[in-house]
């Protein structure tokens, strides 16, 4: 009798955990991308550290902060970005892979 209750409770617990994981994965699923576009920006700030970041002023006046690798662009340098617009209206930018810095 105790064994049956134990197994039943374990089964219910596993089902609850699986249901919670399914709901959570549905809530945090990536938004589908609506469009990709090219953007031009100017580097207005460089932050050095373990992970160097740059602050870029876009042509439309928006600003975005991006992480860069070992090759950091110079201050006031013009760079090409790839923008991605999503269904919820958010826009994310990234440095184009073909963009080479000195």
Coordinates of C-alpha atoms in Angstrom, one line a residue:
X1 CA 0.0 0.0 0.0
X2 CA 2.7 2.5 0.9
X3 CA 4.7 1.5 -2.2
X4 CA 1.7 2.2 -4.4
X5 CA 1.2 5.7 -2.9
X6 CA 4.9 6.4 -3.2
X7 CA 5.0 5.5 -6.9
X8 CA 1.8 7.4 -7.5
X9 CA 3.1 10.5 -5.8
X10 CA 6.4 10.3 -7.7
X11 CA 4.5 10.0 -11.0
X12 CA 2.4 13.0 -10.2
X13 CA 5.5 15.0 -9.2
X14 CA 7.2 14.1 -12.5
X15 CA 4.1 15.2 -14.5
X16 CA 3.9 18.5 -12.6
X17 CA 7.6 19.2 -13.3
X18 CA 7.2 18.3 -17.0
X19 CA 4.1 20.5 -17.3
X20 CA 5.9 23.4 -15.7
X21 CA 8.9 23.0 -18.0
X22 CA 6.6 22.9 -21.0
X23 CA 4.8 26.1 -20.0
X24 CA 8.1 27.9 -19.2
X25 CA 9.6 26.9 -22.6
X26 CA 6.5 28.2 -24.3
X27 CA 6.7 31.5 -22.5
X28 CA 10.4 32.1 -23.2
X29 CA 10.5 30.9 -26.8
X30 CA 12.3 33.1 -29.2
X31 CA 10.2 35.6 -31.1
X32 CA 10.1 35.1 -34.9
X33 CA 12.1 37.6 -36.8
X34 CA 10.1 39.9 -39.1
X35 CA 12.9 41.5 -41.1
X36 CA 16.6 42.0 -41.3
X37 CA 18.1 45.3 -42.4
X38 CA 21.4 47.1 -42.7
X39 CA 22.2 50.0 -40.5
X40 CA 25.1 52.5 -40.3
X41 CA 26.4 53.8 -37.0
X42 CA 29.2 55.8 -35.5
X43 CA 31.2 54.7 -32.4
X44 CA 30.8 57.3 -29.7
X45 CA 32.2 55.4 -26.7
X46 CA 34.5 52.5 -26.1
X47 CA 34.6 50.7 -22.7
X48 CA 37.7 48.5 -22.2
X49 CA 37.7 45.5 -19.9
X50 CA 37.5 41.8 -20.1
X51 CA 34.7 42.2 -22.6
X52 CA 35.1 45.4 -24.5
X53 CA 31.9 47.1 -25.5
X54 CA 31.2 50.0 -27.8
X55 CA 28.3 52.5 -27.8
X56 CA 27.1 53.2 -31.3
X57 CA 25.0 56.1 -32.4
X58 CA 22.8 55.0 -35.3
X59 CA 21.7 57.2 -38.2
X60 CA 18.2 57.5 -36.9
X61 CA 19.4 58.8 -33.6
X62 CA 19.0 55.6 -31.5
X63 CA 21.9 54.3 -29.5
X64 CA 22.9 50.7 -28.9
X65 CA 25.7 49.0 -26.9
X66 CA 27.5 46.1 -28.5
X67 CA 30.2 43.7 -27.3
X68 CA 33.3 43.5 -29.5
X69 CA 36.1 41.0 -29.7
X70 CA 39.8 41.6 -29.8
X71 CA 39.6 44.0 -32.7
X72 CA 38.0 47.1 -31.3
X73 CA 37.0 49.9 -33.7
X74 CA 38.4 53.4 -33.2
X75 CA 36.4 56.2 -31.6
X76 CA 34.2 58.1 -34.2
X77 CA 34.6 55.2 -36.7
X78 CA 31.7 54.4 -39.0
X79 CA 30.6 50.8 -38.8
X80 CA 28.0 48.6 -40.6
X81 CA 25.5 46.8 -38.4
X82 CA 22.9 44.1 -39.1
X83 CA 19.5 45.0 -37.5
X84 CA 16.8 42.4 -36.8
X85 CA 13.2 43.5 -36.1
X86 CA 10.9 41.2 -34.2
X87 CA 7.1 40.8 -33.8
X88 CA 7.0 42.5 -30.4
X89 CA 8.6 45.7 -32.0
X90 CA 12.1 45.2 -30.5
X91 CA 15.2 45.7 -32.6
X92 CA 18.5 44.0 -32.0
X93 CA 21.7 45.0 -33.7
X94 CA 25.0 43.1 -34.2
X95 CA 28.2 43.9 -35.9
X96 CA 28.4 42.4 -39.4
X97 CA 30.8 39.5 -39.6
X98 CA 32.5 41.0 -42.7
X99 CA 33.2 44.2 -40.8
X100 CA 37.0 44.3 -40.2
X101 CA 38.6 46.6 -37.7
X102 CA 42.3 47.6 -37.6

